[in-house]
Amino acid sequence: MAERVTIIGAGITGLTSALALLEAGCQVRIIDPEPPGSGTSAANGGQLSWAFVAPLAEPGVLPQLPGWLTHADSPIRWVPRLDPALPAWGLAFLRACTRQRARATTTALLELAALGKPQLDDWRTRLGLDFDWRANGKLVVYRDAGALEKARRQAAFQRELGVEQEILDRGALLEREPGLERHRNSLVGAVWTPGEEVGDCAKFCRGVASHLENHGVSIERRRITRLESEAGRLTAWHFSDGERQQRAANETLIVAAGLASRALLAPLGIRLPLYPLKGYSLTVDLDADERLFDTSVTDAARKVVYARLGSGSNGGRLRIAGIADLDGWQARPRASRVEMLKRQASEFLPDQASRIQATDAWTGLRPATPDGRPRLGPTDIDGLWINTGHGALGWTLAPGSALATAQALSKRDIQALTKFRLSATG
């Protein structure tokens, strides 16, 4: 009898998990009250950052903490609030800010990304998924020589792990991307990573959802409000309409519901170390003949990414994304942060400034762990698994997380999940 799997969550992690499990021979269904790809997956930065996975928690952030608290235009803001979840998360974050832990996390995330990159490419080509994918490389541009030198050291470390990156001086940068010529006097160099890609995460989610439904996977627009367990074993779950559904004998429940996973699992004694990292994005329609960057570009100082999605007669769209705020559990945008992103993007792209509008702003709450590692695999409750906590790297890490989860569940081999188990990482 095929393994039965129910997945809570129809975002990028839940959908890719369903696809990997379906192809592993499992009988799969998905439960989510919202349409596929409509939450945090809806309008992210669009960058598949296979090589840029270093965690936020690293020694260099410690001197920046005062600025996160006091500077209104900081790309990362820590907004003080009376939130019982924040102190514990913050202390765990500070403990993770060591060179040893940051490098160990970087290594683990690079391995997970390397697992997912060929899997995504396989799905894209074999299933004919159209999500405005482009393999155009990425330039992370620097305004400060000291920051570029730090990036050089990080690139040297990652080169030991097989990552192909090149440090460019100003001249080589402008030769690589002539569209940055107007910023000649403010940029000192860049990190060039030829293997980086872009794609529309929401469009991918919709394509995968359609494929799943065409192959027998049901996607139910319902909300699960409570899980039930007895003697260390998952027994049932309850829906918002009052229905109680008994877990089948050979059924596994995977919670891939982003931040909602935390509240759902807490009554069972499972403490997920998640806190929302609020991100913002703006999307601009482009003309077909509009000259812009050939590559994906990240402004390192401002932590703003620019990714062109799509092409053709309408020119596609430019996704502008940035900001990482520890600002509570509400997704509503702060007008001041939207205006900051709009101002910075307009300064960087003056030719498009008139079309960069605050009214087009989107915000998403990324489920962030203190150390930057997602939490994957079985919990201490039999029949209950998790796949969440990818932070700002959900689009990048979802394929690898899905494949590792499917392999572990179908083969009963959790070796690939060892570095991401809740019991191993807290």
Short mmCIF file of C-alpha atoms in Angstrom, two decimals, residues 196-417:
data_model
loop_
_atom_site.label_atom_id
_atom_site.label_comp_id
_atom_site.label_asym_id
_atom_site.label_seq_id
_atom_site.Cartn_x
_atom_site.Cartn_y
_atom_site.Cartn_z
CA GLU A 196 22.42 32.08 -10.09
CA GLU A 197 18.89 32.14 -11.54
CA VAL A 198 15.59 33.99 -11.26
CA GLY A 199 12.00 32.89 -11.48
CA ASP A 200 8.47 33.85 -10.43
CA CYS A 201 7.78 31.79 -7.31
CA ALA A 202 4.01 32.38 -7.35
CA LYS A 203 3.77 31.36 -11.00
CA PHE A 204 5.77 28.22 -10.23
CA CYS A 205 3.42 27.42 -7.34
CA ARG A 206 0.36 27.73 -9.56
CA GLY A 207 1.95 25.52 -12.21
CA VAL A 208 2.87 22.85 -9.69
CA ALA A 209 -0.60 22.97 -8.12
CA SER A 210 -2.20 22.42 -11.52
CA HIS A 211 0.13 19.50 -12.25
CA LEU A 212 -0.58 17.94 -8.86
CA GLU A 213 -4.34 18.16 -9.28
CA ASN A 214 -4.06 16.66 -12.77
CA HIS A 215 -2.27 13.70 -11.19
CA GLY A 216 -4.70 12.94 -8.42
CA VAL A 217 -3.52 15.21 -5.59
CA SER A 218 -6.40 16.98 -3.87
CA ILE A 219 -5.81 20.56 -2.69
CA GLU A 220 -8.44 21.36 -0.08
CA ARG A 221 -9.22 24.95 0.87
CA ARG A 222 -9.71 24.26 4.55
CA ARG A 223 -8.05 25.25 7.82
CA ILE A 224 -6.72 22.78 10.37
CA THR A 225 -6.92 24.38 13.81
CA ARG A 226 -5.73 21.64 16.16
CA LEU A 227 -3.71 18.45 16.15
CA GLU A 228 -4.41 15.57 18.50
CA SER A 229 -1.96 13.02 19.87
CA GLU A 230 -1.96 10.17 22.35
CA ALA A 231 0.95 8.25 23.84
CA GLY A 232 3.47 9.93 21.54
CA ARG A 233 1.49 9.21 18.38
CA LEU A 234 -0.46 11.57 16.13
CA THR A 235 -4.09 10.45 16.16
CA ALA A 236 -6.27 13.12 14.51
CA TRP A 237 -6.67 16.71 13.41
CA HIS A 238 -9.53 19.17 13.71
CA PHE A 239 -10.83 21.57 11.06
CA SER A 240 -12.23 25.05 11.61
CA ASP A 241 -15.71 23.80 10.69
CA GLY A 242 -15.65 21.37 13.64
CA GLU A 243 -14.85 18.18 11.74
CA ARG A 244 -12.44 15.77 13.41
CA GLN A 245 -10.48 13.57 11.03
CA GLN A 246 -8.81 10.41 12.24
CA ARG A 247 -5.29 9.71 11.05
CA ALA A 248 -5.05 6.59 8.91
CA ALA A 249 -2.73 3.78 9.96
CA ASN A 250 -0.16 4.44 7.22
CA GLU A 251 -0.57 8.22 7.08
CA THR A 252 2.04 10.90 7.75
CA LEU A 253 1.17 14.55 8.38
CA ILE A 254 3.74 17.12 7.23
CA VAL A 255 3.35 20.62 8.63
CA ALA A 256 4.71 23.05 6.01
CA ALA A 257 2.63 26.04 6.98
CA GLY A 258 5.34 28.64 7.48
CA LEU A 259 4.82 30.72 10.60
CA ALA A 260 1.45 29.10 11.26
CA SER A 261 3.35 25.88 11.98
CA ARG A 262 4.54 27.33 15.29
CA ALA A 263 1.10 27.86 16.84
CA LEU A 264 -0.23 24.61 15.43
CA LEU A 265 2.52 22.50 17.01
CA ALA A 266 2.93 24.32 20.32
CA PRO A 267 0.01 22.56 22.10
CA LEU A 268 1.76 19.24 21.42
CA GLY A 269 4.87 20.46 23.22
CA ILE A 270 6.82 21.06 19.99
CA ARG A 271 8.56 24.44 20.20
CA LEU A 272 9.51 25.65 16.75
CA PRO A 273 12.09 28.47 16.98
CA LEU A 274 10.33 30.67 14.43
CA TYR A 275 9.91 34.42 14.26
CA PRO A 276 8.60 36.50 11.34
CA LEU A 277 11.12 38.30 9.16
CA LYS A 278 9.07 40.86 7.28
CA GLY A 279 10.12 41.53 3.70
CA TYR A 280 8.83 44.05 1.16
CA SER A 281 8.68 44.10 -2.62
CA LEU A 282 7.60 46.34 -5.48
CA THR A 283 6.86 45.18 -9.02
CA VAL A 284 7.24 47.36 -12.12
CA ASP A 285 5.97 46.53 -15.62
CA LEU A 286 8.65 46.92 -18.28
CA ASP A 287 8.45 47.78 -21.97
CA ALA A 288 9.65 45.22 -24.50
CA ASP A 289 12.56 47.40 -25.70
CA GLU A 290 13.46 48.75 -22.27
CA ARG A 291 17.16 48.53 -21.51
CA LEU A 292 17.93 47.24 -18.07
CA PHE A 293 20.35 44.86 -16.44
CA ASP A 294 21.16 41.62 -18.21
CA THR A 295 21.90 40.03 -14.84
CA SER A 296 20.18 39.87 -11.49
CA VAL A 297 21.58 42.65 -9.29
CA THR A 298 21.76 43.04 -5.53
CA ASP A 299 22.74 46.31 -3.86
CA ALA A 300 24.69 44.90 -0.90
CA ALA A 301 24.69 48.04 1.23
CA ARG A 302 20.94 48.54 1.01
CA LYS A 303 20.13 44.82 0.72
CA VAL A 304 17.82 45.47 -2.24
CA VAL A 305 17.53 42.96 -5.08
CA TYR A 306 16.52 43.66 -8.67
CA ALA A 307 15.30 40.73 -10.78
CA ARG A 308 13.75 40.89 -14.23
CA LEU A 309 10.96 38.33 -14.55
CA GLY A 310 9.62 37.35 -17.96
CA SER A 311 10.22 38.93 -21.35
CA GLY A 312 8.55 38.96 -24.73
CA SER A 313 6.32 41.60 -26.27
CA ASN A 314 5.38 43.18 -22.94
CA GLY A 315 8.93 43.29 -21.57
CA GLY A 316 8.10 41.39 -18.41
CA ARG A 317 8.32 42.77 -14.88
CA LEU A 318 11.03 44.03 -12.59
CA ARG A 319 10.83 42.69 -9.05
CA ILE A 320 12.42 45.00 -6.48
CA ALA A 321 12.68 43.44 -3.04
CA GLY A 322 14.40 44.16 0.22
CA ILE A 323 14.12 44.87 3.94
CA ALA A 324 14.22 42.27 6.69
CA ASP A 325 12.36 43.52 9.75
CA LEU A 326 11.72 41.85 13.07
CA ASP A 327 8.44 43.69 13.41
CA GLY A 328 5.88 41.35 14.94
CA TRP A 329 3.30 39.01 13.47
CA GLN A 330 1.19 41.33 11.29
CA ALA A 331 1.87 41.37 7.55
CA ARG A 332 0.53 44.88 6.98
CA PRO A 333 3.26 47.17 5.58
CA ARG A 334 4.70 50.19 7.32
CA ALA A 335 4.35 53.20 5.04
CA SER A 336 7.80 54.49 6.03
CA ARG A 337 9.47 51.24 4.96
CA VAL A 338 7.61 51.16 1.65
CA GLU A 339 8.66 54.73 0.94
CA MET A 340 12.28 53.90 1.81
CA LEU A 341 12.31 51.00 -0.66
CA LYS A 342 10.65 53.16 -3.31
CA ARG A 343 13.17 55.98 -2.78
CA GLN A 344 16.19 53.68 -2.91
CA ALA A 345 14.93 51.91 -6.03
CA SER A 346 14.18 55.23 -7.74
CA GLU A 347 17.70 56.45 -7.01
CA PHE A 348 19.17 53.24 -8.40
CA LEU A 349 16.87 53.19 -11.45
CA PRO A 350 16.06 56.82 -12.31
CA ASP A 351 14.69 55.90 -15.75
CA GLN A 352 12.03 53.75 -14.13
CA ALA A 353 11.41 56.03 -11.13
CA SER A 354 8.05 57.33 -12.34
CA ARG A 355 6.68 53.78 -12.46
CA ILE A 356 7.96 52.64 -9.06
CA GLN A 357 4.86 53.14 -6.97
CA ALA A 358 4.28 52.57 -3.27
CA THR A 359 0.75 51.41 -4.08
CA ASP A 360 2.26 48.28 -5.67
CA ALA A 361 3.94 47.24 -2.42
CA TRP A 362 3.72 43.72 -1.06
CA THR A 363 4.86 42.35 2.28
CA GLY A 364 5.47 38.80 3.41
CA LEU A 365 6.36 37.26 6.74
CA ARG A 366 9.22 34.82 6.24
CA PRO A 367 9.45 32.06 8.91
CA ALA A 368 12.96 32.63 10.23
CA THR A 369 14.96 30.49 12.64
CA PRO A 370 17.69 32.08 14.79
CA ASP A 371 20.53 30.19 13.09
CA GLY A 372 19.13 30.33 9.55
CA ARG A 373 18.57 26.59 9.14
CA PRO A 374 15.11 25.27 8.24
CA ARG A 375 13.65 22.54 10.42
CA LEU A 376 12.90 19.34 8.52
CA GLY A 377 11.87 15.77 9.20
CA PRO A 378 10.09 13.72 11.84
CA THR A 379 9.21 15.15 15.24
CA ASP A 380 9.12 13.18 18.49
CA ILE A 381 5.45 12.44 17.78
CA ASP A 382 5.02 9.40 15.55
CA GLY A 383 3.43 10.29 12.21
CA LEU A 384 4.14 14.03 12.46
CA TRP A 385 6.81 15.69 10.30
CA ILE A 386 7.79 19.32 9.65
CA ASN A 387 9.19 21.32 6.74
CA THR A 388 9.43 24.99 7.67
CA GLY A 389 11.73 27.77 8.85
CA HIS A 390 13.40 28.67 5.53
CA GLY A 391 13.41 32.41 6.25
CA ALA A 392 14.25 34.54 3.22
CA LEU A 393 15.48 31.47 1.29
CA GLY A 394 12.21 29.60 0.85
CA TRP A 395 12.26 29.80 -2.96
CA THR A 396 15.87 28.61 -3.06
CA LEU A 397 15.75 25.87 -0.44
CA ALA A 398 12.26 24.44 -1.04
CA PRO A 399 13.24 21.99 -3.83
CA GLY A 400 16.11 20.51 -1.82
CA SER A 401 14.01 20.34 1.34
CA ALA A 402 11.24 18.61 -0.59
CA LEU A 403 13.55 16.05 -2.16
CA ALA A 404 15.30 15.29 1.14
CA THR A 405 11.94 14.93 2.89
CA ALA A 406 10.55 12.63 0.18
CA GLN A 407 13.65 10.45 0.20
CA ALA A 408 13.61 10.22 3.99
CA LEU A 409 9.91 9.40 4.18
CA SER A 410 9.76 6.91 1.31
CA LYS A 411 13.01 5.13 2.17
CA ARG A 412 12.81 5.60 5.94
CA ASP A 413 16.28 7.12 5.81
CA ILE A 414 16.64 10.47 7.56
CA GLN A 415 20.39 10.85 7.02
CA ALA A 416 19.94 13.75 4.58
CA LEU A 417 17.88 15.59 7.22
#
